[in-house]
Amino acid sequence: MSDNKKKNYRMIIVIMIFPFYLIFTIFFEIILGAVIGDKWDKLVTLVDEKIDKKI
């Protein structure tokens, strides 16, 4: 009986946490994409220019 209750409790926790996790992940990716994406683009273009100069 207690084992079954534990399973139900775990499922409830997963169901409650999952939407928050999903929202947090999307939010985190948008922020990181906005902050790092710009710098990453600059870095990639910088590296591309250096490679082009070497070639």
PDB file of N, CA and C in Angstrom:
ATOM      1  N   MET A   1       0.835  -1.209   0.000  1.00  0.00           N
ATOM      2  CA  MET A   1       0.000   0.000   0.000  1.00  0.00           C
ATOM      3  C   MET A   1       0.874   1.264   0.000  1.00  0.00           C
ATOM      4  N   SER A   2       1.840   1.317   0.887  1.00  0.00           N
ATOM      5  CA  SER A   2       2.697   2.500   0.972  1.00  0.00           C
ATOM      6  C   SER A   2       3.552   2.634  -0.298  1.00  0.00           C
ATOM      7  N   ASP A   3       3.940   1.504  -0.885  1.00  0.00           N
ATOM      8  CA  ASP A   3       4.735   1.524  -2.113  1.00  0.00           C
ATOM      9  C   ASP A   3       3.921   2.146  -3.257  1.00  0.00           C
ATOM     10  N   ASN A   4       2.655   1.790  -3.328  1.00  0.00           N
ATOM     11  CA  ASN A   4       1.764   2.335  -4.350  1.00  0.00           C
ATOM     12  C   ASN A   4       1.577   3.836  -4.142  1.00  0.00           C
ATOM     13  N   LYS A   5       1.442   4.256  -2.891  1.00  0.00           N
ATOM     14  CA  LYS A   5       1.291   5.682  -2.575  1.00  0.00           C
ATOM     15  C   LYS A   5       2.538   6.455  -2.987  1.00  0.00           C
ATOM     16  N   LYS A   6       3.694   5.850  -2.771  1.00  0.00           N
ATOM     17  CA  LYS A   6       4.957   6.494  -3.154  1.00  0.00           C
ATOM     18  C   LYS A   6       5.002   6.720  -4.659  1.00  0.00           C
ATOM     19  N   LYS A   7       4.576   5.746  -5.431  1.00  0.00           N
ATOM     20  CA  LYS A   7       4.561   5.871  -6.894  1.00  0.00           C
ATOM     21  C   LYS A   7       3.637   7.005  -7.331  1.00  0.00           C
ATOM     22  N   ASN A   8       2.460   7.062  -6.719  1.00  0.00           N
ATOM     23  CA  ASN A   8       1.503   8.121  -7.043  1.00  0.00           C
ATOM     24  C   ASN A   8       2.090   9.491  -6.689  1.00  0.00           C
ATOM     25  N   TYR A   9       2.727   9.580  -5.548  1.00  0.00           N
ATOM     26  CA  TYR A   9       3.328  10.818  -5.072  1.00  0.00           C
ATOM     27  C   TYR A   9       4.422  11.282  -6.031  1.00  0.00           C
ATOM     28  N   ARG A  10       5.224  10.318  -6.479  1.00  0.00           N
ATOM     29  CA  ARG A  10       6.304  10.624  -7.411  1.00  0.00           C
ATOM     30  C   ARG A  10       5.735  11.139  -8.738  1.00  0.00           C
ATOM     31  N   MET A  11       4.673  10.518  -9.206  1.00  0.00           N
ATOM     32  CA  MET A  11       4.042  10.943 -10.459  1.00  0.00           C
ATOM     33  C   MET A  11       3.504  12.365 -10.338  1.00  0.00           C
ATOM     34  N   ILE A  12       2.893  12.665  -9.200  1.00  0.00           N
ATOM     35  CA  ILE A  12       2.349  14.011  -8.969  1.00  0.00           C
ATOM     36  C   ILE A  12       3.483  15.033  -8.999  1.00  0.00           C
ATOM     37  N   ILE A  13       4.600  14.708  -8.361  1.00  0.00           N
ATOM     38  CA  ILE A  13       5.753  15.619  -8.333  1.00  0.00           C
ATOM     39  C   ILE A  13       6.259  15.849  -9.754  1.00  0.00           C
ATOM     40  N   VAL A  14       6.387  14.775 -10.520  1.00  0.00           N
ATOM     41  CA  VAL A  14       6.865  14.889 -11.904  1.00  0.00           C
ATOM     42  C   VAL A  14       5.914  15.746 -12.732  1.00  0.00           C
ATOM     43  N   ILE A  15       4.625  15.497 -12.588  1.00  0.00           N
ATOM     44  CA  ILE A  15       3.620  16.251 -13.345  1.00  0.00           C
ATOM     45  C   ILE A  15       3.645  17.726 -12.953  1.00  0.00           C
ATOM     46  N   MET A  16       3.876  18.018 -11.659  1.00  0.00           N
ATOM     47  CA  MET A  16       3.915  19.410 -11.197  1.00  0.00           C
ATOM     48  C   MET A  16       5.202  20.112 -11.633  1.00  0.00           C
ATOM     49  N   ILE A  17       6.325  19.407 -11.621  1.00  0.00           N
ATOM     50  CA  ILE A  17       7.622  20.025 -11.929  1.00  0.00           C
ATOM     51  C   ILE A  17       7.822  20.189 -13.426  1.00  0.00           C
ATOM     52  N   PHE A  18       7.326  19.260 -14.217  1.00  0.00           N
ATOM     53  CA  PHE A  18       7.589  19.250 -15.660  1.00  0.00           C
ATOM     54  C   PHE A  18       7.264  20.566 -16.373  1.00  0.00           C
ATOM     55  N   PRO A  19       6.063  21.156 -16.163  1.00  0.00           N
ATOM     56  CA  PRO A  19       5.773  22.425 -16.854  1.00  0.00           C
ATOM     57  C   PRO A  19       6.757  23.527 -16.476  1.00  0.00           C
ATOM     58  N   PHE A  20       7.129  23.584 -15.186  1.00  0.00           N
ATOM     59  CA  PHE A  20       8.082  24.593 -14.730  1.00  0.00           C
ATOM     60  C   PHE A  20       9.431  24.373 -15.405  1.00  0.00           C
ATOM     61  N   TYR A  21       9.825  23.095 -15.490  1.00  0.00           N
ATOM     62  CA  TYR A  21      11.096  22.738 -16.125  1.00  0.00           C
ATOM     63  C   TYR A  21      11.091  23.152 -17.593  1.00  0.00           C
ATOM     64  N   LEU A  22       9.969  22.892 -18.256  1.00  0.00           N
ATOM     65  CA  LEU A  22       9.818  23.229 -19.668  1.00  0.00           C
ATOM     66  C   LEU A  22       9.907  24.743 -19.870  1.00  0.00           C
ATOM     67  N   ILE A  23       9.156  25.496 -19.061  1.00  0.00           N
ATOM     68  CA  ILE A  23       9.151  26.956 -19.154  1.00  0.00           C
ATOM     69  C   ILE A  23      10.551  27.496 -18.867  1.00  0.00           C
ATOM     70  N   PHE A  24      11.174  26.962 -17.817  1.00  0.00           N
ATOM     71  CA  PHE A  24      12.510  27.415 -17.426  1.00  0.00           C
ATOM     72  C   PHE A  24      13.521  27.163 -18.541  1.00  0.00           C
ATOM     73  N   THR A  25      13.437  25.981 -19.148  1.00  0.00           N
ATOM     74  CA  THR A  25      14.376  25.623 -20.221  1.00  0.00           C
ATOM     75  C   THR A  25      14.219  26.565 -21.409  1.00  0.00           C
ATOM     76  N   ILE A  26      12.979  26.821 -21.808  1.00  0.00           N
ATOM     77  CA  ILE A  26      12.709  27.706 -22.946  1.00  0.00           C
ATOM     78  C   ILE A  26      13.196  29.121 -22.619  1.00  0.00           C
ATOM     79  N   PHE A  27      12.863  29.596 -21.405  1.00  0.00           N
ATOM     80  CA  PHE A  27      13.246  30.926 -20.929  1.00  0.00           C
ATOM     81  C   PHE A  27      14.766  31.061 -20.933  1.00  0.00           C
ATOM     82  N   PHE A  28      15.430  30.031 -20.375  1.00  0.00           N
ATOM     83  CA  PHE A  28      16.892  30.004 -20.271  1.00  0.00           C
ATOM     84  C   PHE A  28      17.528  30.044 -21.657  1.00  0.00           C
ATOM     85  N   GLU A  29      16.978  29.275 -22.590  1.00  0.00           N
ATOM     86  CA  GLU A  29      17.519  29.227 -23.951  1.00  0.00           C
ATOM     87  C   GLU A  29      17.343  30.557 -24.662  1.00  0.00           C
ATOM     88  N   ILE A  30      16.209  31.220 -24.445  1.00  0.00           N
ATOM     89  CA  ILE A  30      15.959  32.518 -25.086  1.00  0.00           C
ATOM     90  C   ILE A  30      16.968  33.536 -24.559  1.00  0.00           C
ATOM     91  N   ILE A  31      17.143  33.573 -23.230  1.00  0.00           N
ATOM     92  CA  ILE A  31      18.075  34.540 -22.613  1.00  0.00           C
ATOM     93  C   ILE A  31      19.501  34.238 -23.051  1.00  0.00           C
ATOM     94  N   LEU A  32      19.884  32.971 -22.952  1.00  0.00           N
ATOM     95  CA  LEU A  32      21.244  32.578 -23.338  1.00  0.00           C
ATOM     96  C   LEU A  32      21.456  32.847 -24.824  1.00  0.00           C
ATOM     97  N   GLY A  33      20.435  32.553 -25.627  1.00  0.00           N
ATOM     98  CA  GLY A  33      20.538  32.792 -27.064  1.00  0.00           C
ATOM     99  C   GLY A  33      20.722  34.265 -27.359  1.00  0.00           C
ATOM    100  N   ALA A  34      20.014  35.116 -26.628  1.00  0.00           N
ATOM    101  CA  ALA A  34      20.114  36.559 -26.836  1.00  0.00           C
ATOM    102  C   ALA A  34      21.488  37.072 -26.394  1.00  0.00           C
ATOM    103  N   VAL A  35      21.968  36.585 -25.256  1.00  0.00           N
ATOM    104  CA  VAL A  35      23.234  37.080 -24.706  1.00  0.00           C
ATOM    105  C   VAL A  35      24.423  36.464 -25.434  1.00  0.00           C
ATOM    106  N   ILE A  36      24.436  35.135 -25.512  1.00  0.00           N
ATOM    107  CA  ILE A  36      25.579  34.427 -26.086  1.00  0.00           C
ATOM    108  C   ILE A  36      25.516  34.428 -27.608  1.00  0.00           C
ATOM    109  N   GLY A  37      24.317  34.335 -28.156  1.00  0.00           N
ATOM    110  CA  GLY A  37      24.154  34.266 -29.602  1.00  0.00           C
ATOM    111  C   GLY A  37      24.874  35.391 -30.316  1.00  0.00           C
ATOM    112  N   ASP A  38      24.736  36.607 -29.799  1.00  0.00           N
ATOM    113  CA  ASP A  38      25.376  37.777 -30.399  1.00  0.00           C
ATOM    114  C   ASP A  38      26.897  37.638 -30.325  1.00  0.00           C
ATOM    115  N   LYS A  39      27.400  37.283 -29.143  1.00  0.00           N
ATOM    116  CA  LYS A  39      28.848  37.117 -28.954  1.00  0.00           C
ATOM    117  C   LYS A  39      29.357  35.938 -29.769  1.00  0.00           C
ATOM    118  N   TRP A  40      28.560  34.890 -29.832  1.00  0.00           N
ATOM    119  CA  TRP A  40      28.945  33.689 -30.580  1.00  0.00           C
ATOM    120  C   TRP A  40      29.078  34.024 -32.059  1.00  0.00           C
ATOM    121  N   ASP A  41      28.120  34.807 -32.583  1.00  0.00           N
ATOM    122  CA  ASP A  41      28.173  35.232 -33.990  1.00  0.00           C
ATOM    123  C   ASP A  41      29.447  36.019 -34.261  1.00  0.00           C
ATOM    124  N   LYS A  42      29.786  36.926 -33.336  1.00  0.00           N
ATOM    125  CA  LYS A  42      30.999  37.739 -33.488  1.00  0.00           C
ATOM    126  C   LYS A  42      32.228  36.846 -33.467  1.00  0.00           C
ATOM    127  N   LEU A  43      32.247  35.899 -32.565  1.00  0.00           N
ATOM    128  CA  LEU A  43      33.385  34.968 -32.445  1.00  0.00           C
ATOM    129  C   LEU A  43      33.538  34.147 -33.719  1.00  0.00           C
ATOM    130  N   VAL A  44      32.407  33.640 -34.223  1.00  0.00           N
ATOM    131  CA  VAL A  44      32.442  32.812 -35.434  1.00  0.00           C
ATOM    132  C   VAL A  44      32.948  33.631 -36.623  1.00  0.00           C
ATOM    133  N   THR A  45      32.466  34.863 -36.759  1.00  0.00           N
ATOM    134  CA  THR A  45      32.909  35.710 -37.867  1.00  0.00           C
ATOM    135  C   THR A  45      34.387  36.032 -37.721  1.00  0.00           C
ATOM    136  N   LEU A  46      34.844  36.253 -36.496  1.00  0.00           N
ATOM    137  CA  LEU A  46      36.257  36.522 -36.221  1.00  0.00           C
ATOM    138  C   LEU A  46      37.108  35.327 -36.637  1.00  0.00           C
ATOM    139  N   VAL A  47      36.692  34.141 -36.231  1.00  0.00           N
ATOM    140  CA  VAL A  47      37.418  32.906 -36.576  1.00  0.00           C
ATOM    141  C   VAL A  47      37.405  32.695 -38.092  1.00  0.00           C
ATOM    142  N   ASP A  48      36.246  32.944 -38.700  1.00  0.00           N
ATOM    143  CA  ASP A  48      36.137  32.795 -40.157  1.00  0.00           C
ATOM    144  C   ASP A  48      37.100  33.733 -40.877  1.00  0.00           C
ATOM    145  N   GLU A  49      37.198  34.991 -40.403  1.00  0.00           N
ATOM    146  CA  GLU A  49      38.092  35.970 -41.014  1.00  0.00           C
ATOM    147  C   GLU A  49      39.550  35.507 -40.890  1.00  0.00           C
ATOM    148  N   LYS A  50      39.919  34.996 -39.722  1.00  0.00           N
ATOM    149  CA  LYS A  50      41.287  34.519 -39.500  1.00  0.00           C
ATOM    150  C   LYS A  50      41.592  33.336 -40.410  1.00  0.00           C
ATOM    151  N   ILE A  51      40.637  32.421 -40.569  1.00  0.00           N
ATOM    152  CA  ILE A  51      40.824  31.259 -41.435  1.00  0.00           C
ATOM    153  C   ILE A  51      40.951  31.714 -42.884  1.00  0.00           C
ATOM    154  N   ASP A  52      40.126  32.683 -43.273  1.00  0.00           N
ATOM    155  CA  ASP A  52      40.169  33.222 -44.638  1.00  0.00           C
ATOM    156  C   ASP A  52      41.527  33.858 -44.921  1.00  0.00           C
ATOM    157  N   LYS A  53      42.077  34.577 -43.943  1.00  0.00           N
ATOM    158  CA  LYS A  53      43.366  35.242 -44.114  1.00  0.00           C
ATOM    159  C   LYS A  53      44.485  34.221 -44.272  1.00  0.00           C
ATOM    160  N   LYS A  54      44.391  33.126 -43.505  1.00  0.00           N
ATOM    161  CA  LYS A  54      45.401  32.060 -43.596  1.00  0.00           C
ATOM    162  C   LYS A  54      45.342  31.367 -44.954  1.00  0.00           C
ATOM    163  N   ILE A  55      44.143  31.196 -45.467  1.00  0.00           N
ATOM    164  CA  ILE A  55      43.968  30.537 -46.769  1.00  0.00           C
ATOM    165  C   ILE A  55      44.204  31.596 -47.856  1.00  0.00           C
TER     166      ILE A  55
END
